[in-house]
Amino acid sequence: MPNRSKIFCAPLAAGFPDRLVAARKAAALTQQVLGVAVGYAPTSARQAIDGLEKGRFRGSLEVAEALAKILGVHPAWLAYGKGPRRVRSCR
């Protein structure tokens, strides 16, 4: 579970909220489901993801990495807009 104190204080690149929304929708997950999957309490999961998507909360790299793993996207793409969007399969 991400450290909740870090959700407010890390420098992710501009565009992180938009990339998060796009990745979540592509994965067909609700804010609630994604928030619980990343480790937030069910009572605050939707609000945490909504805050990240609307730029009210500034996520940390730790949070971006956890979200990327669940969403199946490259952490650098989600956090900074760098590199490929999707994680390649090793098959």
PDB file of N, CA and C in Angstrom:
ATOM      1  N   MET A   1       0.848  -1.177   0.000  1.00  0.00           N
ATOM      2  CA  MET A   1       0.000   0.000   0.000  1.00  0.00           C
ATOM      3  C   MET A   1       0.891   1.236   0.000  1.00  0.00           C
ATOM      4  N   PRO A   2       0.559   2.241  -0.805  1.00  0.00           N
ATOM      5  CA  PRO A   2       1.374   3.450  -0.821  1.00  0.00           C
ATOM      6  C   PRO A   2       1.286   4.192   0.500  1.00  0.00           C
ATOM      7  N   ASN A   3       2.366   4.864   0.833  1.00  0.00           N
ATOM      8  CA  ASN A   3       2.387   5.681   2.040  1.00  0.00           C
ATOM      9  C   ASN A   3       1.471   6.877   1.820  1.00  0.00           C
ATOM     10  N   ARG A   4       0.413   6.979   2.613  1.00  0.00           N
ATOM     11  CA  ARG A   4      -0.583   8.035   2.412  1.00  0.00           C
ATOM     12  C   ARG A   4       0.006   9.430   2.549  1.00  0.00           C
ATOM     13  N   SER A   5       1.034   9.600   3.353  1.00  0.00           N
ATOM     14  CA  SER A   5       1.621  10.929   3.506  1.00  0.00           C
ATOM     15  C   SER A   5       2.315  11.366   2.226  1.00  0.00           C
ATOM     16  N   LYS A   6       2.713  10.430   1.377  1.00  0.00           N
ATOM     17  CA  LYS A   6       3.418  10.769   0.144  1.00  0.00           C
ATOM     18  C   LYS A   6       2.470  11.140  -0.994  1.00  0.00           C
ATOM     19  N   ILE A   7       1.191  10.908  -0.836  1.00  0.00           N
ATOM     20  CA  ILE A   7       0.262  11.222  -1.917  1.00  0.00           C
ATOM     21  C   ILE A   7       0.236  12.724  -2.201  1.00  0.00           C
ATOM     22  N   PHE A   8       0.617  13.537  -1.254  1.00  0.00           N
ATOM     23  CA  PHE A   8       0.500  14.981  -1.381  1.00  0.00           C
ATOM     24  C   PHE A   8       1.790  15.686  -1.793  1.00  0.00           C
ATOM     25  N   CYS A   9       2.917  15.000  -1.893  1.00  0.00           N
ATOM     26  CA  CYS A   9       4.160  15.761  -1.906  1.00  0.00           C
ATOM     27  C   CYS A   9       5.239  15.340  -2.895  1.00  0.00           C
ATOM     28  N   ALA A  10       4.925  14.836  -4.034  1.00  0.00           N
ATOM     29  CA  ALA A  10       6.008  14.434  -4.920  1.00  0.00           C
ATOM     30  C   ALA A  10       5.894  15.100  -6.276  1.00  0.00           C
ATOM     31  N   PRO A  11       7.019  15.367  -6.894  1.00  0.00           N
ATOM     32  CA  PRO A  11       6.993  16.060  -8.183  1.00  0.00           C
ATOM     33  C   PRO A  11       6.809  15.115  -9.368  1.00  0.00           C
ATOM     34  N   LEU A  12       5.595  14.894  -9.765  1.00  0.00           N
ATOM     35  CA  LEU A  12       5.333  14.154 -10.996  1.00  0.00           C
ATOM     36  C   LEU A  12       5.128  15.183 -12.103  1.00  0.00           C
ATOM     37  N   ALA A  13       5.364  14.774 -13.306  1.00  0.00           N
ATOM     38  CA  ALA A  13       5.310  15.705 -14.437  1.00  0.00           C
ATOM     39  C   ALA A  13       3.894  16.180 -14.712  1.00  0.00           C
ATOM     40  N   ALA A  14       3.832  17.357 -15.299  1.00  0.00           N
ATOM     41  CA  ALA A  14       2.546  17.882 -15.749  1.00  0.00           C
ATOM     42  C   ALA A  14       1.914  16.853 -16.673  1.00  0.00           C
ATOM     43  N   GLY A  15       0.633  16.718 -16.591  1.00  0.00           N
ATOM     44  CA  GLY A  15      -0.062  15.751 -17.424  1.00  0.00           C
ATOM     45  C   GLY A  15      -0.327  14.436 -16.718  1.00  0.00           C
ATOM     46  N   PHE A  16       0.232  14.248 -15.521  1.00  0.00           N
ATOM     47  CA  PHE A  16      -0.012  13.010 -14.772  1.00  0.00           C
ATOM     48  C   PHE A  16      -1.508  12.756 -14.596  1.00  0.00           C
ATOM     49  N   PRO A  17      -2.298  13.744 -14.175  1.00  0.00           N
ATOM     50  CA  PRO A  17      -3.733  13.474 -14.009  1.00  0.00           C
ATOM     51  C   PRO A  17      -4.395  12.973 -15.297  1.00  0.00           C
ATOM     52  N   ASP A  18      -4.072  13.572 -16.426  1.00  0.00           N
ATOM     53  CA  ASP A  18      -4.665  13.147 -17.693  1.00  0.00           C
ATOM     54  C   ASP A  18      -4.235  11.738 -18.075  1.00  0.00           C
ATOM     55  N   ARG A  19      -2.964  11.425 -17.853  1.00  0.00           N
ATOM     56  CA  ARG A  19      -2.481  10.078 -18.165  1.00  0.00           C
ATOM     57  C   ARG A  19      -3.133   9.049 -17.248  1.00  0.00           C
ATOM     58  N   LEU A  20      -3.331   9.409 -15.994  1.00  0.00           N
ATOM     59  CA  LEU A  20      -3.983   8.495 -15.053  1.00  0.00           C
ATOM     60  C   LEU A  20      -5.423   8.212 -15.484  1.00  0.00           C
ATOM     61  N   VAL A  21      -6.161   9.243 -15.841  1.00  0.00           N
ATOM     62  CA  VAL A  21      -7.544   9.055 -16.308  1.00  0.00           C
ATOM     63  C   VAL A  21      -7.561   8.149 -17.542  1.00  0.00           C
ATOM     64  N   ALA A  22      -6.698   8.433 -18.512  1.00  0.00           N
ATOM     65  CA  ALA A  22      -6.667   7.650 -19.749  1.00  0.00           C
ATOM     66  C   ALA A  22      -6.350   6.178 -19.465  1.00  0.00           C
ATOM     67  N   ALA A  23      -5.370   5.943 -18.611  1.00  0.00           N
ATOM     68  CA  ALA A  23      -4.974   4.567 -18.298  1.00  0.00           C
ATOM     69  C   ALA A  23      -6.074   3.846 -17.523  1.00  0.00           C
ATOM     70  N   ARG A  24      -6.710   4.531 -16.593  1.00  0.00           N
ATOM     71  CA  ARG A  24      -7.783   3.910 -15.811  1.00  0.00           C
ATOM     72  C   ARG A  24      -8.953   3.545 -16.715  1.00  0.00           C
ATOM     73  N   LYS A  25      -9.327   4.460 -17.602  1.00  0.00           N
ATOM     74  CA  LYS A  25     -10.445   4.179 -18.503  1.00  0.00           C
ATOM     75  C   LYS A  25     -10.098   3.065 -19.486  1.00  0.00           C
ATOM     76  N   ALA A  26      -8.872   3.040 -19.975  1.00  0.00           N
ATOM     77  CA  ALA A  26      -8.443   1.976 -20.889  1.00  0.00           C
ATOM     78  C   ALA A  26      -8.483   0.616 -20.197  1.00  0.00           C
ATOM     79  N   ALA A  27      -8.232   0.603 -18.903  1.00  0.00           N
ATOM     80  CA  ALA A  27      -8.275  -0.634 -18.128  1.00  0.00           C
ATOM     81  C   ALA A  27      -9.693  -0.969 -17.669  1.00  0.00           C
ATOM     82  N   ALA A  28     -10.643  -0.089 -17.972  1.00  0.00           N
ATOM     83  CA  ALA A  28     -12.054  -0.277 -17.614  1.00  0.00           C
ATOM     84  C   ALA A  28     -12.255  -0.454 -16.103  1.00  0.00           C
ATOM     85  N   LEU A  29     -11.542   0.372 -15.337  1.00  0.00           N
ATOM     86  CA  LEU A  29     -11.676   0.337 -13.881  1.00  0.00           C
ATOM     87  C   LEU A  29     -12.350   1.608 -13.386  1.00  0.00           C
ATOM     88  N   THR A  30     -13.142   1.481 -12.347  1.00  0.00           N
ATOM     89  CA  THR A  30     -13.709   2.663 -11.713  1.00  0.00           C
ATOM     90  C   THR A  30     -12.662   3.242 -10.755  1.00  0.00           C
ATOM     91  N   GLN A  31     -12.884   4.476 -10.351  1.00  0.00           N
ATOM     92  CA  GLN A  31     -11.989   5.087  -9.361  1.00  0.00           C
ATOM     93  C   GLN A  31     -11.989   4.264  -8.078  1.00  0.00           C
ATOM     94  N   GLN A  32     -13.137   3.777  -7.673  1.00  0.00           N
ATOM     95  CA  GLN A  32     -13.262   2.984  -6.449  1.00  0.00           C
ATOM     96  C   GLN A  32     -12.436   1.708  -6.539  1.00  0.00           C
ATOM     97  N   VAL A  33     -12.607   0.977  -7.622  1.00  0.00           N
ATOM     98  CA  VAL A  33     -11.888  -0.292  -7.787  1.00  0.00           C
ATOM     99  C   VAL A  33     -10.387  -0.061  -7.840  1.00  0.00           C
ATOM    100  N   LEU A  34      -9.947   0.946  -8.589  1.00  0.00           N
ATOM    101  CA  LEU A  34      -8.516   1.238  -8.673  1.00  0.00           C
ATOM    102  C   LEU A  34      -7.964   1.648  -7.313  1.00  0.00           C
ATOM    103  N   GLY A  35      -8.680   2.492  -6.606  1.00  0.00           N
ATOM    104  CA  GLY A  35      -8.222   2.938  -5.298  1.00  0.00           C
ATOM    105  C   GLY A  35      -8.059   1.803  -4.306  1.00  0.00           C
ATOM    106  N   VAL A  36      -9.013   0.892  -4.281  1.00  0.00           N
ATOM    107  CA  VAL A  36      -8.914  -0.263  -3.388  1.00  0.00           C
ATOM    108  C   VAL A  36      -7.763  -1.162  -3.827  1.00  0.00           C
ATOM    109  N   ALA A  37      -7.619  -1.369  -5.137  1.00  0.00           N
ATOM    110  CA  ALA A  37      -6.545  -2.226  -5.644  1.00  0.00           C
ATOM    111  C   ALA A  37      -5.163  -1.688  -5.297  1.00  0.00           C
ATOM    112  N   VAL A  38      -5.030  -0.363  -5.270  1.00  0.00           N
ATOM    113  CA  VAL A  38      -3.728   0.230  -4.964  1.00  0.00           C
ATOM    114  C   VAL A  38      -3.474   0.290  -3.454  1.00  0.00           C
ATOM    115  N   GLY A  39      -4.515   0.027  -2.663  1.00  0.00           N
ATOM    116  CA  GLY A  39      -4.296  -0.098  -1.227  1.00  0.00           C
ATOM    117  C   GLY A  39      -4.982   0.916  -0.346  1.00  0.00           C
ATOM    118  N   TYR A  40      -5.848   1.739  -0.905  1.00  0.00           N
ATOM    119  CA  TYR A  40      -6.576   2.692  -0.082  1.00  0.00           C
ATOM    120  C   TYR A  40      -7.778   2.013   0.555  1.00  0.00           C
ATOM    121  N   ALA A  41      -8.185   2.506   1.689  1.00  0.00           N
ATOM    122  CA  ALA A  41      -9.362   1.974   2.371  1.00  0.00           C
ATOM    123  C   ALA A  41     -10.587   2.166   1.483  1.00  0.00           C
ATOM    124  N   PRO A  42     -11.500   1.206   1.492  1.00  0.00           N
ATOM    125  CA  PRO A  42     -12.698   1.344   0.661  1.00  0.00           C
ATOM    126  C   PRO A  42     -13.465   2.641   0.895  1.00  0.00           C
ATOM    127  N   THR A  43     -13.407   3.168   2.095  1.00  0.00           N
ATOM    128  CA  THR A  43     -14.145   4.399   2.398  1.00  0.00           C
ATOM    129  C   THR A  43     -13.505   5.644   1.793  1.00  0.00           C
ATOM    130  N   SER A  44     -12.230   5.572   1.416  1.00  0.00           N
ATOM    131  CA  SER A  44     -11.555   6.749   0.865  1.00  0.00           C
ATOM    132  C   SER A  44     -10.940   6.515  -0.518  1.00  0.00           C
ATOM    133  N   ALA A  45     -11.104   5.318  -1.064  1.00  0.00           N
ATOM    134  CA  ALA A  45     -10.446   4.953  -2.318  1.00  0.00           C
ATOM    135  C   ALA A  45     -10.865   5.849  -3.475  1.00  0.00           C
ATOM    136  N   ARG A  46     -12.162   6.049  -3.668  1.00  0.00           N
ATOM    137  CA  ARG A  46     -12.635   6.852  -4.786  1.00  0.00           C
ATOM    138  C   ARG A  46     -12.162   8.289  -4.664  1.00  0.00           C
ATOM    139  N   GLN A  47     -12.215   8.835  -3.460  1.00  0.00           N
ATOM    140  CA  GLN A  47     -11.794  10.220  -3.242  1.00  0.00           C
ATOM    141  C   GLN A  47     -10.297  10.388  -3.503  1.00  0.00           C
ATOM    142  N   ALA A  48      -9.494   9.405  -3.132  1.00  0.00           N
ATOM    143  CA  ALA A  48      -8.042   9.490  -3.362  1.00  0.00           C
ATOM    144  C   ALA A  48      -7.730   9.510  -4.860  1.00  0.00           C
ATOM    145  N   ILE A  49      -8.338   8.604  -5.610  1.00  0.00           N
ATOM    146  CA  ILE A  49      -8.090   8.555  -7.054  1.00  0.00           C
ATOM    147  C   ILE A  49      -8.661   9.795  -7.733  1.00  0.00           C
ATOM    148  N   ASP A  50      -9.849  10.224  -7.324  1.00  0.00           N
ATOM    149  CA  ASP A  50     -10.438  11.437  -7.886  1.00  0.00           C
ATOM    150  C   ASP A  50      -9.520  12.637  -7.655  1.00  0.00           C
ATOM    151  N   GLY A  51      -8.945  12.736  -6.465  1.00  0.00           N
ATOM    152  CA  GLY A  51      -8.029  13.839  -6.163  1.00  0.00           C
ATOM    153  C   GLY A  51      -6.788  13.817  -7.030  1.00  0.00           C
ATOM    154  N   LEU A  52      -6.263  12.625  -7.291  1.00  0.00           N
ATOM    155  CA  LEU A  52      -5.101  12.502  -8.178  1.00  0.00           C
ATOM    156  C   LEU A  52      -5.476  12.871  -9.607  1.00  0.00           C
ATOM    157  N   GLU A  53      -6.638  12.396 -10.056  1.00  0.00           N
ATOM    158  CA  GLU A  53      -7.056  12.665 -11.430  1.00  0.00           C
ATOM    159  C   GLU A  53      -7.392  14.135 -11.668  1.00  0.00           C
ATOM    160  N   LYS A  54      -7.837  14.812 -10.660  1.00  0.00           N
ATOM    161  CA  LYS A  54      -8.187  16.234 -10.812  1.00  0.00           C
ATOM    162  C   LYS A  54      -7.053  17.163 -10.418  1.00  0.00           C
ATOM    163  N   GLY A  55      -5.919  16.595 -10.013  1.00  0.00           N
ATOM    164  CA  GLY A  55      -4.765  17.401  -9.662  1.00  0.00           C
ATOM    165  C   GLY A  55      -4.861  18.061  -8.301  1.00  0.00           C
ATOM    166  N   ARG A  56      -5.826  17.673  -7.498  1.00  0.00           N
ATOM    167  CA  ARG A  56      -5.930  18.223  -6.142  1.00  0.00           C
ATOM    168  C   ARG A  56      -4.850  17.639  -5.235  1.00  0.00           C
ATOM    169  N   PHE A  57      -4.490  16.389  -5.491  1.00  0.00           N
ATOM    170  CA  PHE A  57      -3.415  15.723  -4.757  1.00  0.00           C
ATOM    171  C   PHE A  57      -2.269  15.510  -5.729  1.00  0.00           C
ATOM    172  N   ARG A  58      -1.061  15.715  -5.252  1.00  0.00           N
ATOM    173  CA  ARG A  58       0.124  15.458  -6.073  1.00  0.00           C
ATOM    174  C   ARG A  58       0.722  14.136  -5.644  1.00  0.00           C
ATOM    175  N   GLY A  59       0.600  13.139  -6.480  1.00  0.00           N
ATOM    176  CA  GLY A  59       1.073  11.805  -6.144  1.00  0.00           C
ATOM    177  C   GLY A  59       2.582  11.689  -6.124  1.00  0.00           C
ATOM    178  N   SER A  60       3.056  10.711  -5.410  1.00  0.00           N
ATOM    179  CA  SER A  60       4.491  10.428  -5.344  1.00  0.00           C
ATOM    180  C   SER A  60       4.858   9.396  -6.400  1.00  0.00           C
ATOM    181  N   LEU A  61       6.139   9.209  -6.607  1.00  0.00           N
ATOM    182  CA  LEU A  61       6.605   8.182  -7.529  1.00  0.00           C
ATOM    183  C   LEU A  61       6.151   6.807  -7.032  1.00  0.00           C
ATOM    184  N   GLU A  62       6.151   6.608  -5.741  1.00  0.00           N
ATOM    185  CA  GLU A  62       5.696   5.346  -5.156  1.00  0.00           C
ATOM    186  C   GLU A  62       4.237   5.069  -5.545  1.00  0.00           C
ATOM    187  N   VAL A  63       3.403   6.082  -5.460  1.00  0.00           N
ATOM    188  CA  VAL A  63       1.993   5.939  -5.828  1.00  0.00           C
ATOM    189  C   VAL A  63       1.875   5.682  -7.329  1.00  0.00           C
ATOM    190  N   ALA A  64       2.626   6.429  -8.139  1.00  0.00           N
ATOM    191  CA  ALA A  64       2.582   6.247  -9.587  1.00  0.00           C
ATOM    192  C   ALA A  64       3.013   4.837  -9.983  1.00  0.00           C
ATOM    193  N   GLU A  65       4.033   4.301  -9.328  1.00  0.00           N
ATOM    194  CA  GLU A  65       4.491   2.951  -9.636  1.00  0.00           C
ATOM    195  C   GLU A  65       3.433   1.914  -9.282  1.00  0.00           C
ATOM    196  N   ALA A  66       2.780   2.076  -8.144  1.00  0.00           N
ATOM    197  CA  ALA A  66       1.721   1.141  -7.744  1.00  0.00           C
ATOM    198  C   ALA A  66       0.546   1.210  -8.715  1.00  0.00           C
ATOM    199  N   LEU A  67       0.158   2.416  -9.100  1.00  0.00           N
ATOM    200  CA  LEU A  67      -0.931   2.584 -10.057  1.00  0.00           C
ATOM    201  C   LEU A  67      -0.566   1.973 -11.406  1.00  0.00           C
ATOM    202  N   ALA A  68       0.654   2.229 -11.874  1.00  0.00           N
ATOM    203  CA  ALA A  68       1.102   1.719 -13.173  1.00  0.00           C
ATOM    204  C   ALA A  68       1.058   0.197 -13.214  1.00  0.00           C
ATOM    205  N   LYS A  69       1.484  -0.428 -12.156  1.00  0.00           N
ATOM    206  CA  LYS A  69       1.483  -1.895 -12.105  1.00  0.00           C
ATOM    207  C   LYS A  69       0.063  -2.431 -12.266  1.00  0.00           C
ATOM    208  N   ILE A  70      -0.882  -1.843 -11.558  1.00  0.00           N
ATOM    209  CA  ILE A  70      -2.272  -2.286 -11.642  1.00  0.00           C
ATOM    210  C   ILE A  70      -2.866  -1.992 -13.014  1.00  0.00           C
ATOM    211  N   LEU A  71      -2.516  -0.841 -13.583  1.00  0.00           N
ATOM    212  CA  LEU A  71      -3.090  -0.420 -14.857  1.00  0.00           C
ATOM    213  C   LEU A  71      -2.396  -1.035 -16.072  1.00  0.00           C
ATOM    214  N   GLY A  72      -1.258  -1.682 -15.857  1.00  0.00           N
ATOM    215  CA  GLY A  72      -0.534  -2.317 -16.957  1.00  0.00           C
ATOM    216  C   GLY A  72       0.172  -1.328 -17.862  1.00  0.00           C
ATOM    217  N   VAL A  73       0.560  -0.185 -17.295  1.00  0.00           N
ATOM    218  CA  VAL A  73       1.293   0.810 -18.068  1.00  0.00           C
ATOM    219  C   VAL A  73       2.690   0.974 -17.493  1.00  0.00           C
ATOM    220  N   HIS A  74       3.569   1.545 -18.292  1.00  0.00           N
ATOM    221  CA  HIS A  74       4.948   1.766 -17.852  1.00  0.00           C
ATOM    222  C   HIS A  74       4.966   2.878 -16.806  1.00  0.00           C
ATOM    223  N   PRO A  75       5.631   2.675 -15.661  1.00  0.00           N
ATOM    224  CA  PRO A  75       5.660   3.698 -14.613  1.00  0.00           C
ATOM    225  C   PRO A  75       6.199   5.052 -15.079  1.00  0.00           C
ATOM    226  N   ALA A  76       7.229   5.046 -15.945  1.00  0.00           N
ATOM    227  CA  ALA A  76       7.793   6.317 -16.424  1.00  0.00           C
ATOM    228  C   ALA A  76       6.794   7.070 -17.298  1.00  0.00           C
ATOM    229  N   TRP A  77       6.004   6.322 -18.071  1.00  0.00           N
ATOM    230  CA  TRP A  77       4.977   6.982 -18.885  1.00  0.00           C
ATOM    231  C   TRP A  77       3.926   7.626 -17.990  1.00  0.00           C
ATOM    232  N   LEU A  78       3.455   6.884 -16.995  1.00  0.00           N
ATOM    233  CA  LEU A  78       2.420   7.423 -16.126  1.00  0.00           C
ATOM    234  C   LEU A  78       2.934   8.626 -15.334  1.00  0.00           C
ATOM    235  N   ALA A  79       4.103   8.517 -14.759  1.00  0.00           N
ATOM    236  CA  ALA A  79       4.635   9.574 -13.904  1.00  0.00           C
ATOM    237  C   ALA A  79       5.130  10.793 -14.678  1.00  0.00           C
ATOM    238  N   TYR A  80       5.810  10.547 -15.798  1.00  0.00           N
ATOM    239  CA  TYR A  80       6.513  11.634 -16.483  1.00  0.00           C
ATOM    240  C   TYR A  80       6.166  11.809 -17.962  1.00  0.00           C
ATOM    241  N   GLY A  81       5.361  10.898 -18.511  1.00  0.00           N
ATOM    242  CA  GLY A  81       5.046  10.983 -19.931  1.00  0.00           C
ATOM    243  C   GLY A  81       6.198  10.550 -20.815  1.00  0.00           C
ATOM    244  N   LYS A  82       7.126   9.772 -20.285  1.00  0.00           N
ATOM    245  CA  LYS A  82       8.321   9.326 -21.020  1.00  0.00           C
ATOM    246  C   LYS A  82       8.219   7.839 -21.321  1.00  0.00           C
ATOM    247  N   GLY A  83       8.733   7.468 -22.472  1.00  0.00           N
ATOM    248  CA  GLY A  83       8.787   6.055 -22.819  1.00  0.00           C
ATOM    249  C   GLY A  83       7.458   5.516 -23.318  1.00  0.00           C
ATOM    250  N   PRO A  84       7.413   4.191 -23.504  1.00  0.00           N
ATOM    251  CA  PRO A  84       6.199   3.570 -24.024  1.00  0.00           C
ATOM    252  C   PRO A  84       5.082   3.576 -22.989  1.00  0.00           C
ATOM    253  N   ARG A  85       3.868   3.616 -23.482  1.00  0.00           N
ATOM    254  CA  ARG A  85       2.717   3.600 -22.570  1.00  0.00           C
ATOM    255  C   ARG A  85       2.513   2.237 -21.941  1.00  0.00           C
ATOM    256  N   ARG A  86       2.473   1.225 -22.765  1.00  0.00           N
ATOM    257  CA  ARG A  86       2.171  -0.127 -22.277  1.00  0.00           C
ATOM    258  C   ARG A  86       3.437  -0.866 -21.899  1.00  0.00           C
ATOM    259  N   VAL A  87       3.318  -1.726 -20.902  1.00  0.00           N
ATOM    260  CA  VAL A  87       4.403  -2.610 -20.523  1.00  0.00           C
ATOM    261  C   VAL A  87       4.361  -3.779 -21.486  1.00  0.00           C
ATOM    262  N   ARG A  88       5.498  -4.110 -22.052  1.00  0.00           N
ATOM    263  CA  ARG A  88       5.541  -5.218 -23.009  1.00  0.00           C
ATOM    264  C   ARG A  88       5.507  -6.552 -22.299  1.00  0.00           C
ATOM    265  N   SER A  89       4.816  -7.465 -22.885  1.00  0.00           N
ATOM    266  CA  SER A  89       4.746  -8.828 -22.364  1.00  0.00           C
ATOM    267  C   SER A  89       6.022  -9.577 -22.724  1.00  0.00           C
ATOM    268  N   CYS A  90       6.455 -10.489 -21.896  1.00  0.00           N
ATOM    269  CA  CYS A  90       7.677 -11.265 -22.134  1.00  0.00           C
ATOM    270  C   CYS A  90       7.370 -12.595 -22.804  1.00  0.00           C
ATOM    271  N   ARG A  91       6.264 -12.697 -23.468  1.00  0.00           N
ATOM    272  CA  ARG A  91       5.889 -13.980 -24.100  1.00  0.00           C
ATOM    273  C   ARG A  91       6.547 -14.139 -25.424  1.00  0.00           C
TER     274      ARG A  91
END
